[in-house]
Short mmCIF file of C-alpha atoms and ligand atoms in Angstrom, two decimals:
data_model
loop_
_atom_site.label_atom_id
_atom_site.label_comp_id
_atom_site.label_asym_id
_atom_site.label_seq_id
_atom_site.Cartn_x
_atom_site.Cartn_y
_atom_site.Cartn_z
CA MET A 1 0.12 0.21 0.06
CA LYS A 2 2.77 2.32 1.00
CA GLN A 3 4.72 1.40 -2.25
CA TYR A 4 1.74 2.17 -4.09
CA ARG A 5 1.32 5.57 -2.40
CA VAL A 6 4.91 6.23 -3.49
CA SER A 7 4.39 5.34 -7.12
CA ALA A 8 1.38 7.48 -7.45
CA ILE A 9 3.46 10.73 -5.67
CA ILE A 10 6.38 9.77 -7.94
CA LEU A 11 3.73 9.52 -11.16
CA GLY A 12 2.01 12.66 -10.25
CA LEU A 13 5.31 14.76 -9.85
CA LEU A 14 6.22 13.63 -13.24
CA LEU A 15 3.02 14.62 -14.87
CA ILE A 16 3.62 17.89 -13.36
CA VAL A 17 6.92 18.59 -14.63
CA CYS A 18 5.88 17.14 -18.13
CA GLN A 19 2.87 19.72 -18.20
CA ASN A 20 5.01 22.61 -17.12
CA SER A 21 7.58 21.79 -20.09
CA PHE A 22 4.61 21.24 -22.67
CA GLY A 23 2.60 24.13 -21.10
CA GLN A 24 5.48 26.71 -21.37
CA GLY A 25 5.65 25.20 -25.04
CA LYS A 26 8.77 25.58 -27.38
CA LYS A 27 7.91 28.26 -29.75
CA ALA A 28 7.26 26.65 -33.03
CA ASN A 29 9.75 27.78 -35.84
CA VAL A 30 7.75 29.39 -38.93
CA VAL A 31 9.34 30.53 -41.99
CA VAL A 32 7.41 33.11 -43.96
CA LEU A 33 7.78 33.08 -47.82
CA ALA A 34 6.72 36.31 -49.43
CA THR A 35 5.28 36.17 -53.03
CA GLY A 36 3.92 39.37 -53.41
CA GLY A 37 0.30 40.27 -54.06
CA THR A 38 -1.89 43.09 -52.68
CA ILE A 39 -0.95 42.07 -48.88
CA ALA A 40 2.30 43.63 -49.98
CA GLY A 41 0.75 46.40 -52.17
CA ALA A 42 1.05 50.19 -51.71
CA ALA A 43 -0.88 53.10 -52.73
CA ALA A 44 -0.61 56.90 -52.63
CA SER A 45 -3.22 57.16 -49.88
CA GLY A 46 -5.11 55.08 -47.39
CA THR A 47 -8.75 55.33 -49.43
CA GLN A 48 -7.52 55.22 -52.87
CA SER A 49 -8.87 52.13 -55.21
CA GLY A 50 -5.74 52.01 -57.12
CA TYR A 51 -2.76 50.46 -55.93
CA THR A 52 0.64 48.28 -57.13
CA SER A 53 0.78 44.71 -55.55
CA GLY A 54 4.21 43.82 -54.39
CA GLN A 55 5.91 46.83 -53.07
CA VAL A 56 6.25 45.87 -49.48
CA THR A 57 9.04 43.64 -48.27
CA ILE A 58 8.51 40.51 -46.13
CA ASP A 59 10.79 41.89 -43.12
CA ALA A 60 8.74 45.03 -43.20
CA MET A 61 5.37 43.11 -43.52
CA LEU A 62 6.53 41.11 -40.32
CA ASP A 63 7.94 44.23 -38.53
CA SER A 64 4.37 46.03 -38.91
CA VAL A 65 2.13 43.29 -37.24
CA PRO A 66 2.23 43.54 -33.46
CA GLY A 67 2.56 40.44 -31.49
CA ILE A 68 3.54 38.53 -34.63
CA ARG A 69 6.76 37.31 -33.14
CA ASP A 70 5.40 36.20 -29.76
CA LEU A 71 3.45 33.71 -31.66
CA ALA A 72 6.52 31.78 -33.34
CA ASN A 73 10.29 32.39 -34.08
CA LEU A 74 9.90 33.86 -37.53
CA LYS A 75 12.32 33.89 -40.40
CA GLY A 76 11.18 35.83 -43.99
CA GLU A 77 12.48 34.84 -47.34
CA GLN A 78 11.40 36.81 -50.60
CA VAL A 79 10.59 34.04 -53.22
CA ALA A 80 9.01 36.52 -55.69
CA ASN A 81 7.52 39.72 -55.69
CA VAL A 82 4.32 39.94 -58.06
CA GLY A 83 0.82 40.41 -58.32
CA SER A 84 -0.62 36.99 -58.39
CA GLN A 85 -2.06 37.45 -61.91
CA ASP A 86 1.54 36.94 -63.07
CA MET A 87 2.01 34.05 -60.65
CA SER A 88 3.82 31.47 -63.08
CA PHE A 89 4.37 27.48 -62.68
CA GLU A 90 8.00 28.57 -62.46
CA ILE A 91 7.50 30.27 -58.80
CA MET A 92 4.89 27.37 -57.94
CA LEU A 93 7.56 25.15 -58.56
CA LYS A 94 10.17 26.98 -56.83
CA LEU A 95 7.96 27.27 -53.96
CA ALA A 96 7.21 23.73 -53.76
CA LYS A 97 10.78 22.89 -54.00
CA ARG A 98 11.84 25.23 -51.37
CA ILE A 99 8.84 24.52 -48.75
CA ASN A 100 10.01 20.49 -49.13
CA GLU A 101 13.59 21.45 -48.48
CA LEU A 102 12.70 23.68 -45.28
CA LEU A 103 10.33 21.27 -43.99
CA ALA A 104 12.66 18.37 -44.34
CA THR A 105 14.62 19.82 -41.50
CA PRO A 106 13.89 19.27 -37.69
CA GLU A 107 14.34 23.13 -37.45
CA VAL A 108 11.19 24.27 -39.29
CA ASP A 109 7.43 23.42 -37.95
CA GLY A 110 5.51 25.30 -40.27
CA ILE A 111 5.25 27.49 -43.44
CA VAL A 112 3.50 30.59 -44.22
CA ILE A 113 3.11 32.28 -47.88
CA THR A 114 1.81 35.24 -48.59
CA HIS A 115 0.53 35.67 -52.05
CA GLY A 116 -2.06 37.68 -53.85
CA THR A 117 -5.66 36.50 -53.96
CA ASP A 118 -6.18 36.08 -57.79
CA THR A 119 -4.51 32.93 -58.43
CA MET A 120 -3.91 31.97 -54.62
CA GLU A 121 -6.17 28.94 -54.80
CA GLU A 122 -4.20 27.76 -57.78
CA THR A 123 -0.95 27.74 -55.93
CA ALA A 124 -2.55 26.43 -52.78
CA PHE A 125 -3.90 23.50 -54.64
CA PHE A 126 -0.38 23.18 -56.47
CA LEU A 127 1.19 22.91 -53.31
CA ASN A 128 -1.26 20.76 -51.51
CA LEU A 129 -0.30 18.18 -54.55
CA THR A 130 3.59 18.70 -54.34
CA VAL A 131 4.40 19.13 -51.00
CA LYS A 132 6.03 16.24 -49.14
CA SER A 133 5.39 16.91 -45.64
CA ASP A 134 2.38 16.57 -42.85
CA LYS A 135 3.67 19.90 -41.31
CA PRO A 136 1.40 23.11 -41.56
CA VAL A 137 1.63 25.06 -44.64
CA VAL A 138 -0.59 27.97 -45.02
CA LEU A 139 -1.32 30.65 -47.65
CA VAL A 140 -2.59 34.08 -46.61
CA GLY A 141 -3.32 37.31 -48.78
CA SER A 142 -5.27 40.40 -48.50
CA MET A 143 -7.85 41.93 -50.06
CA ARG A 144 -6.65 45.81 -49.10
CA PRO A 145 -3.41 47.13 -49.82
CA SER A 146 -0.77 47.58 -46.75
CA THR A 147 -1.71 51.34 -46.99
CA ALA A 148 -5.40 51.30 -46.86
CA VAL A 149 -7.74 52.58 -44.20
CA SER A 150 -8.82 49.08 -42.53
CA ALA A 151 -6.17 46.83 -44.26
CA ASP A 152 -6.86 43.28 -43.89
CA GLY A 153 -3.01 41.79 -44.42
CA PRO A 154 -1.84 42.36 -40.76
CA LEU A 155 -4.38 40.26 -39.15
CA ASN A 156 -4.43 37.89 -41.84
CA LEU A 157 -0.70 37.45 -41.55
CA PHE A 158 -1.08 37.12 -37.73
CA GLU A 159 -3.48 34.51 -37.85
CA GLY A 160 -1.66 32.48 -40.67
CA VAL A 161 1.33 32.21 -38.47
CA ALA A 162 -0.86 31.53 -35.57
CA VAL A 163 -2.21 28.25 -37.83
CA ALA A 164 1.05 27.49 -39.21
CA ALA A 165 2.63 27.22 -35.69
CA ASP A 166 -0.42 25.26 -34.21
CA PRO A 167 0.40 21.45 -34.81
CA LYS A 168 -3.17 20.55 -34.99
CA ALA A 169 -3.12 22.21 -38.81
CA GLY A 170 -0.67 19.28 -39.44
CA GLY A 171 -1.79 16.53 -41.95
CA ARG A 172 -4.65 18.77 -43.10
CA GLY A 173 -3.39 19.57 -46.47
CA VAL A 174 -2.54 22.97 -47.58
CA LEU A 175 -4.62 25.85 -45.90
CA VAL A 176 -5.60 29.13 -46.59
CA VAL A 177 -6.20 31.91 -43.72
CA MET A 178 -8.08 34.91 -44.67
CA ASN A 179 -10.92 36.74 -42.60
CA ASP A 180 -10.87 34.73 -39.58
CA GLN A 181 -11.39 31.45 -41.76
CA ILE A 182 -9.22 28.30 -42.22
CA GLN A 183 -10.15 26.83 -45.61
CA ALA A 184 -8.40 23.81 -47.63
CA ALA A 185 -6.75 24.05 -50.90
CA HIS A 186 -8.86 21.42 -52.43
CA SER A 187 -12.03 23.10 -52.09
CA LEU A 188 -11.63 26.97 -51.58
CA THR A 189 -12.21 29.55 -54.32
CA LYS A 190 -12.07 33.27 -54.72
CA THR A 191 -15.97 34.67 -54.77
CA SER A 192 -15.96 38.35 -54.61
CA THR A 193 -13.36 40.61 -56.61
CA THR A 194 -13.26 43.45 -53.68
CA ALA A 195 -14.46 42.01 -50.33
CA VAL A 196 -12.61 40.74 -47.68
CA GLN A 197 -14.72 37.68 -47.09
CA THR A 198 -13.72 36.83 -50.70
CA PHE A 199 -12.71 33.22 -49.90
CA ALA A 200 -15.35 30.26 -49.52
CA SER A 201 -15.63 26.62 -49.49
CA PRO A 202 -18.90 26.16 -51.08
CA VAL A 203 -19.15 22.40 -51.51
CA ARG A 204 -17.12 21.15 -48.53
CA GLY A 205 -17.45 24.24 -46.40
CA VAL A 206 -14.14 25.82 -44.30
CA VAL A 207 -11.82 23.40 -42.35
CA GLY A 208 -12.17 25.80 -39.00
CA VAL A 209 -12.02 29.24 -38.00
CA THR A 210 -9.32 31.35 -35.87
CA ALA A 211 -9.46 34.73 -33.89
CA TYR A 212 -6.29 36.48 -33.11
CA GLY A 213 -4.35 33.36 -32.98
CA LYS A 214 -6.77 31.02 -31.24
CA ASN A 215 -7.37 28.27 -33.65
CA ASP A 216 -10.62 25.95 -33.95
CA PHE A 217 -10.03 23.07 -36.36
CA TYR A 218 -13.51 21.23 -37.24
CA ASN A 219 -13.44 19.61 -40.55
CA ASP A 220 -10.53 17.50 -42.38
CA PRO A 221 -10.20 17.48 -45.59
CA GLN A 222 -11.26 14.08 -47.41
CA TRP A 223 -9.19 14.52 -50.83
CA LYS A 224 -5.92 12.94 -51.02
CA HIS A 225 -2.93 15.61 -50.55
CA THR A 226 0.61 16.28 -49.38
CA THR A 227 2.11 12.86 -48.06
CA SER A 228 -0.42 10.95 -49.72
CA SER A 229 -0.08 12.71 -53.33
CA GLU A 230 1.89 10.85 -56.07
CA PHE A 231 3.15 13.93 -57.65
CA ASP A 232 6.99 14.64 -57.29
CA VAL A 233 8.32 17.84 -58.74
CA SER A 234 11.62 17.89 -57.24
CA SER A 235 12.99 17.35 -60.64
CA VAL A 236 10.56 18.92 -62.83
CA THR A 237 11.39 22.23 -64.20
CA ARG A 238 8.76 22.63 -66.86
CA ILE A 239 4.88 21.79 -66.71
CA PRO A 240 3.14 20.54 -69.85
CA ARG A 241 0.66 23.20 -71.44
CA VAL A 242 -3.14 23.04 -70.44
CA ASP A 243 -5.49 25.54 -71.54
CA VAL A 244 -8.90 26.29 -70.21
CA ILE A 245 -11.60 27.18 -72.70
CA PHE A 246 -14.77 29.15 -71.60
CA ALA A 247 -17.79 27.40 -72.87
CA ASP A 248 -21.11 29.92 -73.31
CA ALA A 249 -24.13 29.85 -75.70
CA ASP A 250 -23.03 29.52 -79.47
CA MET A 251 -19.66 28.63 -78.31
CA ALA A 252 -17.55 28.26 -81.34
CA ALA A 253 -15.44 25.26 -81.80
CA ASP A 254 -12.05 26.69 -82.92
CA LEU A 255 -10.88 27.72 -80.08
CA ILE A 256 -10.20 23.82 -79.44
CA ASP A 257 -8.82 23.30 -82.47
CA CYS A 258 -6.33 26.62 -82.04
CA SER A 259 -5.39 25.10 -78.65
CA VAL A 260 -4.53 21.80 -80.12
CA ASN A 261 -2.74 23.45 -82.99
CA ASN A 262 -0.63 25.81 -80.56
CA GLY A 263 0.73 22.76 -78.50
CA ALA A 264 -1.46 21.92 -75.67
CA LYS A 265 -1.46 18.41 -73.94
CA GLY A 266 -4.57 19.03 -71.96
CA ILE A 267 -7.79 21.13 -72.65
CA VAL A 268 -10.20 22.08 -69.64
CA ILE A 269 -13.52 23.05 -70.87
CA ALA A 270 -15.24 25.25 -68.32
CA GLY A 271 -18.56 23.83 -69.44
CA VAL A 272 -21.92 25.44 -68.85
CA GLY A 273 -23.85 23.69 -66.16
CA ASN A 274 -22.75 19.84 -65.76
CA GLY A 275 -19.55 20.38 -67.97
CA ASN A 276 -21.72 20.62 -71.33
CA MET A 277 -20.70 22.52 -74.56
CA THR A 278 -22.21 23.09 -77.77
CA LYS A 279 -22.33 20.12 -80.33
CA ALA A 280 -19.69 21.69 -82.50
CA ALA A 281 -17.30 22.13 -79.75
CA LEU A 282 -18.24 18.57 -78.28
CA ASP A 283 -17.20 17.57 -81.85
CA ALA A 284 -13.82 19.62 -81.56
CA ALA A 285 -13.01 18.29 -77.96
CA ALA A 286 -13.43 14.55 -79.58
CA ARG A 287 -10.93 15.85 -82.47
CA ALA A 288 -8.40 16.81 -79.85
CA VAL A 289 -8.86 13.63 -77.95
CA GLU A 290 -7.99 11.38 -81.28
CA LYS A 291 -4.89 13.71 -81.33
CA GLY A 292 -3.99 12.38 -77.88
CA VAL A 293 -4.91 15.65 -76.08
CA VAL A 294 -6.63 14.90 -72.82
CA VAL A 295 -9.74 16.84 -72.64
CA VAL A 296 -11.43 17.57 -68.89
CA ARG A 297 -14.74 18.89 -68.51
CA SER A 298 -15.30 21.07 -65.66
CA SER A 299 -17.89 23.75 -64.98
CA ARG A 300 -18.42 27.77 -64.89
CA VAL A 301 -20.93 27.19 -62.27
CA PRO A 302 -19.23 28.24 -58.71
CA THR A 303 -20.87 25.01 -57.16
CA GLY A 304 -21.98 21.34 -57.52
CA THR A 305 -20.09 18.63 -59.52
CA VAL A 306 -19.26 17.46 -62.68
CA GLY A 307 -20.13 13.86 -63.41
CA ARG A 308 -19.40 11.02 -65.81
CA ASN A 309 -21.63 10.48 -68.49
CA VAL A 310 -24.43 12.45 -67.60
CA GLU A 311 -25.30 14.33 -70.49
CA VAL A 312 -22.16 13.61 -72.71
CA LYS A 313 -21.07 10.23 -73.70
CA ASP A 314 -17.65 10.29 -71.87
CA ASP A 315 -16.96 6.72 -71.99
CA GLU A 316 -17.35 7.07 -75.88
CA LEU A 317 -15.44 10.22 -76.15
CA GLY A 318 -12.57 9.71 -73.74
CA PHE A 319 -13.23 12.76 -71.92
CA ILE A 320 -12.64 13.31 -68.32
CA ALA A 321 -15.23 14.50 -65.74
CA SER A 322 -13.88 17.00 -63.04
CA GLY A 323 -15.75 15.99 -60.09
CA GLU A 324 -15.62 19.17 -57.79
CA LEU A 325 -12.44 20.52 -59.16
CA ASN A 326 -13.11 24.05 -60.94
CA PRO A 327 -11.58 25.01 -64.29
CA GLN A 328 -8.53 26.56 -62.91
CA LYS A 329 -7.96 23.77 -60.08
CA ALA A 330 -8.73 21.19 -62.93
CA ARG A 331 -5.78 22.52 -64.87
CA ILE A 332 -3.31 22.16 -62.26
CA LEU A 333 -4.29 18.61 -61.51
CA LEU A 334 -4.29 17.56 -65.12
CA SER A 335 -0.78 19.61 -65.53
CA LEU A 336 0.49 17.80 -63.04
CA ALA A 337 -1.03 14.38 -64.53
CA LEU A 338 0.40 14.81 -67.80
CA LEU A 339 3.82 14.36 -66.10
CA LYS A 340 3.36 10.84 -65.45
CA PRO A 341 2.34 8.11 -68.26
CA HIS A 342 -1.32 7.94 -68.16
CA THR A 343 -4.34 6.57 -69.32
CA PRO A 344 -7.72 8.28 -69.42
CA GLN A 345 -9.14 6.01 -66.61
CA GLN A 346 -5.54 6.63 -64.85
CA ILE A 347 -6.32 10.50 -64.90
CA GLN A 348 -10.08 10.06 -63.83
CA GLU A 349 -9.30 8.28 -60.89
CA MET A 350 -6.85 11.15 -60.04
CA PHE A 351 -9.84 13.58 -60.52
CA ASP A 352 -12.02 11.30 -58.23
CA THR A 353 -9.24 11.30 -55.23
CA TYR A 354 -6.99 14.29 -55.47
N1 LIG B 401 -4.12 41.30 -57.93
C1 LIG B 401 -3.81 41.04 -56.57
C2 LIG B 401 -3.09 39.76 -56.55
O1 LIG B 401 -3.82 38.66 -56.75
C3 LIG B 401 -4.91 40.96 -55.86
C4 LIG B 401 -5.07 40.57 -54.32
O2 LIG B 401 -3.84 40.19 -53.78
O3 LIG B 401 -5.51 40.45 -53.60
O4 LIG B 401 -1.79 39.72 -56.11
#
């Protein structure tokens, strides 16, 4: 009995010591990779709508956010400084390789990427498929430039660092943190040209919320990503050309022929409704498939899915249905898929799982 009491006291003391060392919590090491965008933008006055993206360096941005260095040990690196309308596969590859290099070391616990919002969903999805780590990777941006009255960048950056420093953010794929919401790379999309609440995940909902560094995760992305992804860009230097073609009433077919003639290896149709297009466009798309071009049917409609063989005979014509992926994300997945040997069935399987 006495022996039992002594063991219980020792166990209790051990627990207190452990709790204290976890409670004091070693500060996470987070690297912030900057690429430009409105978050680094500047205007001549606080109320001017016109501004130039990518004017402010990462060190100046970090120094301007009160309390951010209390959240994590931060190091900034300038990878690019562009408006994300100029985001390229070259920069995306550079980012993926640098992130993989950093996260492979035990000294780095998480990554934040500052990025313009225009193509943030594309870079986020590209990294979701090519980062080889379960550590948190978070993109942040802003809708208002750093000089604006009520600029949204500083709090987004603060909250992005708080999420990247949180081990609970790990294993959920690449995340985007803006306007107090945590969203998954697979599912989010930009929905407003100007509003601070621009990002939404219309089909799947958000992964969680964050408020001044307090994070609450309540949704786990179900799609394959990062460490379960088969895509490896470590030795890739060029991405095959994939064009997105917008479908509308009375769509002309020659845009598809033009894309094939200019060397596209893949075409994504931003179809009407459930990935539909005019009969003439369908015929042109079938001609493209016969020439070895992979054709994916996505949709210009912001929510819902594109299913196989609904109104279009995909099995007969050799097309791929994009499922939940919007045209810009379908283009990212198809570009990576084309780097590997593939059959239409294998590519369809990728669209069903990533
Ligand atoms: N054009 C800007 C960009 O994407 C818009 C923004 O960042 O909100 O870089």
